[in-house]
mmCIF file of C-alpha atoms in Angstrom:
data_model
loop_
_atom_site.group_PDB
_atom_site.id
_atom_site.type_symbol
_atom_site.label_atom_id
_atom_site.label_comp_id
_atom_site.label_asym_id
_atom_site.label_seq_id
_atom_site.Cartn_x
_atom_site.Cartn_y
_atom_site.Cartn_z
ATOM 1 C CA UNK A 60 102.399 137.029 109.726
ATOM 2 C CA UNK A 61 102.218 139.613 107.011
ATOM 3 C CA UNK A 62 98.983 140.780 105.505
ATOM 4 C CA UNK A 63 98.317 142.442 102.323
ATOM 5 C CA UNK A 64 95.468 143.704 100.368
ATOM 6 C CA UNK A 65 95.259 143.352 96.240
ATOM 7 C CA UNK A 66 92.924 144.054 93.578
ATOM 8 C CA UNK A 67 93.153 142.085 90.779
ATOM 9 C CA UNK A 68 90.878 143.170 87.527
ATOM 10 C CA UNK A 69 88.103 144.510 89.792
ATOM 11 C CA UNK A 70 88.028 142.104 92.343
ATOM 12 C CA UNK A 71 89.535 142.463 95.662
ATOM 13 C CA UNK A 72 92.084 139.912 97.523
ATOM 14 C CA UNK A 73 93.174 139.976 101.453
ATOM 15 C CA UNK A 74 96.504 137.628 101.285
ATOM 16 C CA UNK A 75 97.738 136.055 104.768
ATOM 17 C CA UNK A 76 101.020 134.753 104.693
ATOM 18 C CA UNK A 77 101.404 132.257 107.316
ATOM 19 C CA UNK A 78 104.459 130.597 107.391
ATOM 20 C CA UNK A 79 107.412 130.469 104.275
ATOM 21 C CA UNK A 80 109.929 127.939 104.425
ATOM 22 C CA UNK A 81 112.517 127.492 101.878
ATOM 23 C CA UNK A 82 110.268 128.194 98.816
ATOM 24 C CA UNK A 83 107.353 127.061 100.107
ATOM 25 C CA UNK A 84 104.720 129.705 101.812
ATOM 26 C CA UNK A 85 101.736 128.695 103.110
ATOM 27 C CA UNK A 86 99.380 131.430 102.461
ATOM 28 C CA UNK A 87 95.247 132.504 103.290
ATOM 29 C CA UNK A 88 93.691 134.133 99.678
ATOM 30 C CA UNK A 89 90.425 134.767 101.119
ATOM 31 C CA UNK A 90 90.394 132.982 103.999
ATOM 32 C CA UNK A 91 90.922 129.984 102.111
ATOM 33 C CA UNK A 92 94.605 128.390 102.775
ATOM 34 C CA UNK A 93 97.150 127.541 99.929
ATOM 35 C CA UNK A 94 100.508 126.072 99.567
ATOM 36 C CA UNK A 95 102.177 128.348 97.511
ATOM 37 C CA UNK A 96 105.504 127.186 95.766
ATOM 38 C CA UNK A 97 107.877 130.351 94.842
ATOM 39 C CA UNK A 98 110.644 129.809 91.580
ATOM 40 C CA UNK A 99 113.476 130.875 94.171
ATOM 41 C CA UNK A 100 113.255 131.518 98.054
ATOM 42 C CA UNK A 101 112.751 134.475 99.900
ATOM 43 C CA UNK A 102 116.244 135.131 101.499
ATOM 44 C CA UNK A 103 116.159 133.304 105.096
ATOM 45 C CA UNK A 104 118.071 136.559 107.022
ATOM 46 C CA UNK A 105 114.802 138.557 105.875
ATOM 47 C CA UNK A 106 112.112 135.673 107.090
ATOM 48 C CA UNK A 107 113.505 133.193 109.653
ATOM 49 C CA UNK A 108 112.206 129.728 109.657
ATOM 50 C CA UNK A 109 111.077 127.891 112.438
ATOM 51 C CA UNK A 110 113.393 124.532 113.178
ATOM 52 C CA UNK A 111 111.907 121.247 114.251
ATOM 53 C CA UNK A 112 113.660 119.215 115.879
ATOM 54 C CA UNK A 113 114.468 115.740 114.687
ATOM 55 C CA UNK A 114 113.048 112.890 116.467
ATOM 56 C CA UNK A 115 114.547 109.085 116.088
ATOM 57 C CA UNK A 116 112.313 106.661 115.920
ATOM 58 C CA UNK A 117 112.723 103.417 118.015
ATOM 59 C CA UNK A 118 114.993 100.769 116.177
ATOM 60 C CA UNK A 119 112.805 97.261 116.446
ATOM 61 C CA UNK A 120 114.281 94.325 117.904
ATOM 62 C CA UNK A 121 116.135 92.216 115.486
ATOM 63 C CA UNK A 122 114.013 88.914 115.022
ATOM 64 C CA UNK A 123 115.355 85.803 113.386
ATOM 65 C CA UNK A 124 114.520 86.027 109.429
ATOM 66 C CA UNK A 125 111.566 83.933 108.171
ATOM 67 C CA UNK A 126 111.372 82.683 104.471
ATOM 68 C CA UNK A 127 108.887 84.512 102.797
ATOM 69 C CA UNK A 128 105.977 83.159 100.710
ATOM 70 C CA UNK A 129 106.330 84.039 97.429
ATOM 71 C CA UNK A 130 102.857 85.486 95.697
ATOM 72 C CA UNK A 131 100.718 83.501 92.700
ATOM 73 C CA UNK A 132 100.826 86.735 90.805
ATOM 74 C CA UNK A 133 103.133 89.949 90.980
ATOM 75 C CA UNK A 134 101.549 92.607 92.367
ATOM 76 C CA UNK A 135 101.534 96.246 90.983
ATOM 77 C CA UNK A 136 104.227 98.545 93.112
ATOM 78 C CA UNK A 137 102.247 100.995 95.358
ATOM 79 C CA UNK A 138 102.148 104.256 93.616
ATOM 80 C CA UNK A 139 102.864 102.559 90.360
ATOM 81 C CA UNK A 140 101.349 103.538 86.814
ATOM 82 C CA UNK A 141 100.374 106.550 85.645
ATOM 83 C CA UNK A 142 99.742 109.993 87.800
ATOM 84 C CA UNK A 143 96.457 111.808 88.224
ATOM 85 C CA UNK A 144 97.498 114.783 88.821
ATOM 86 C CA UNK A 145 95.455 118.030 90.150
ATOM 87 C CA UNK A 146 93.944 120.265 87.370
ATOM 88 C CA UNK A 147 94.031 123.227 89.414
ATOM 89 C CA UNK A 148 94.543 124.264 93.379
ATOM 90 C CA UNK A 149 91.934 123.191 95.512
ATOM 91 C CA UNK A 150 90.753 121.222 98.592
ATOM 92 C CA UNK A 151 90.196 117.262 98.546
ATOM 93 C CA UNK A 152 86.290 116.891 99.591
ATOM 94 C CA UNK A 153 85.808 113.397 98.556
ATOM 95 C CA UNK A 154 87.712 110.402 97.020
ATOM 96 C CA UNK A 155 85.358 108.061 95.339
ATOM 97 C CA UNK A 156 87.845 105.334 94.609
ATOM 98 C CA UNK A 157 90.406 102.462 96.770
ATOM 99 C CA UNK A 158 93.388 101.193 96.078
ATOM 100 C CA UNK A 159 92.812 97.859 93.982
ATOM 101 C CA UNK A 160 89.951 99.451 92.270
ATOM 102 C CA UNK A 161 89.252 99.008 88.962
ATOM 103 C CA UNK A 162 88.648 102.349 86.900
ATOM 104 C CA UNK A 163 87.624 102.963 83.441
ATOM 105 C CA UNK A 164 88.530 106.084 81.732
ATOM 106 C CA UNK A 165 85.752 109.234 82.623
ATOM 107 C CA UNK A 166 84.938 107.648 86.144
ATOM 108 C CA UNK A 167 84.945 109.992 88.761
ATOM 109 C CA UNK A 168 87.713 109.032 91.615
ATOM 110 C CA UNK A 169 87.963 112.116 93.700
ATOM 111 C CA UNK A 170 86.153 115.506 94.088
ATOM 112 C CA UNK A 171 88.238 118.669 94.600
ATOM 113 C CA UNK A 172 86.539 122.228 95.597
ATOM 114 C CA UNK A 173 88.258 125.045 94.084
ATOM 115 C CA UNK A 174 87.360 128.712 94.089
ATOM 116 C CA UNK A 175 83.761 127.456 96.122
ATOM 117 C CA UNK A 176 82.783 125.299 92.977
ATOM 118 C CA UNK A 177 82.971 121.289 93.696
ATOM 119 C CA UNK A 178 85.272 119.679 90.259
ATOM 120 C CA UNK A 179 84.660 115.782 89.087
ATOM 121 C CA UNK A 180 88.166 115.050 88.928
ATOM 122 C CA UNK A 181 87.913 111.833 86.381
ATOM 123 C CA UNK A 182 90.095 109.021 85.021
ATOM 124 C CA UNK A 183 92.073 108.994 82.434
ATOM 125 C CA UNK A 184 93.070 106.127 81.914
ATOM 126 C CA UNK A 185 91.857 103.072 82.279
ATOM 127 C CA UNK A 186 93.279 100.517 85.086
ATOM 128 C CA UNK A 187 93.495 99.694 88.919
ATOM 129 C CA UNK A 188 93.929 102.119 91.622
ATOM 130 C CA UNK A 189 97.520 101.552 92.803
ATOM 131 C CA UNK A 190 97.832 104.307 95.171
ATOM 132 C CA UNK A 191 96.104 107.302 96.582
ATOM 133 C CA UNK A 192 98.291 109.949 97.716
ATOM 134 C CA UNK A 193 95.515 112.802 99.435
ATOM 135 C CA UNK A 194 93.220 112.616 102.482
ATOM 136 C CA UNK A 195 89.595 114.510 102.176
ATOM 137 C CA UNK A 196 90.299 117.968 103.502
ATOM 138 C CA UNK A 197 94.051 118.352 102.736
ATOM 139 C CA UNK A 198 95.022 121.197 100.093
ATOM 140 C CA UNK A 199 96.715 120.701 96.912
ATOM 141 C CA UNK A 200 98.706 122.658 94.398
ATOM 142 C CA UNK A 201 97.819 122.731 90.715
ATOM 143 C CA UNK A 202 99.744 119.353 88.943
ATOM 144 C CA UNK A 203 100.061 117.435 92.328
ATOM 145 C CA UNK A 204 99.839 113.876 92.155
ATOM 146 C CA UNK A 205 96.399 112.720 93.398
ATOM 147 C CA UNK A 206 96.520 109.056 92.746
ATOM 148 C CA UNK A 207 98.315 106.909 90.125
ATOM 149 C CA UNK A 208 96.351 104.294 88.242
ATOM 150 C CA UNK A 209 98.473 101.394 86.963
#
């Protein structure tokens, strides 16, 4: 773990870097933790990563196929439709929408704290909630996908 101290017009950073792996570090600005994503990786002989080891999952039983029912109406593909994406880095505190939900464009569907300030994320566009990709409390990166509305 490295630690490093920065002042940036005036104001005064502590930077923890946690963990890098590939070109992804996961950093503390503050105390607060980011996912930082770096144009080209450090060079692994100078910061080893740690390796996980791969774990199979199970292979289910083979049951005899059943005809499926086929639905009234197609449904939307999970995750299908247009992105919301985040404005800027920040911490999920609240998602105010589900997946089937109708939106209109300006609702609110998710709060995100960034920089100690709570932002409305909003809608924009108008449609159903077809898939919700964050979890209250998980960190995201400015532009990630927070939901798509289809």
């Amino acid at each position: 773990m490295n630690k490093y101290q920065y002042k940036v017009q005036g104001v005064d950073y502590e930077v923890e870097i946690e963990e890098v792996e590939g070109n992804i570090a996961k950093v503390n600005v503050n105390g607060i933790p980011f996912e930082v994503e770096m144009q080209k990786p450090i060079n692994a002989a100078k910061h080893p990563t740690m390796a996980r080891p791969k774990i199979e999952a199970p292979k289910p039983a083979v049951a005899a196929p059943q005809p499926a029912a086929a639905p009234a109406q197609p449904a939307a593909a999970a995750g299908a439709g247009n992105p919301v994406k985040a404005p800027l880095p920040g911490t999920v505190t609240e998602i105010k929408v589900q997946v089937g939900q109708q939106v209109n464009v300006g609702d609110i569907v998710l709060v995100l704290e960034a920089m100690k300030m709570q932002n409305n994320i909003e809608a924009e566009y108008a449609g159903t909630v077809t898939s919700v990709v964050v979890k209250p409390g998980e960190t995201v990166m400015e532009g990630a996908v927070l939901l798509t509305i289809g």
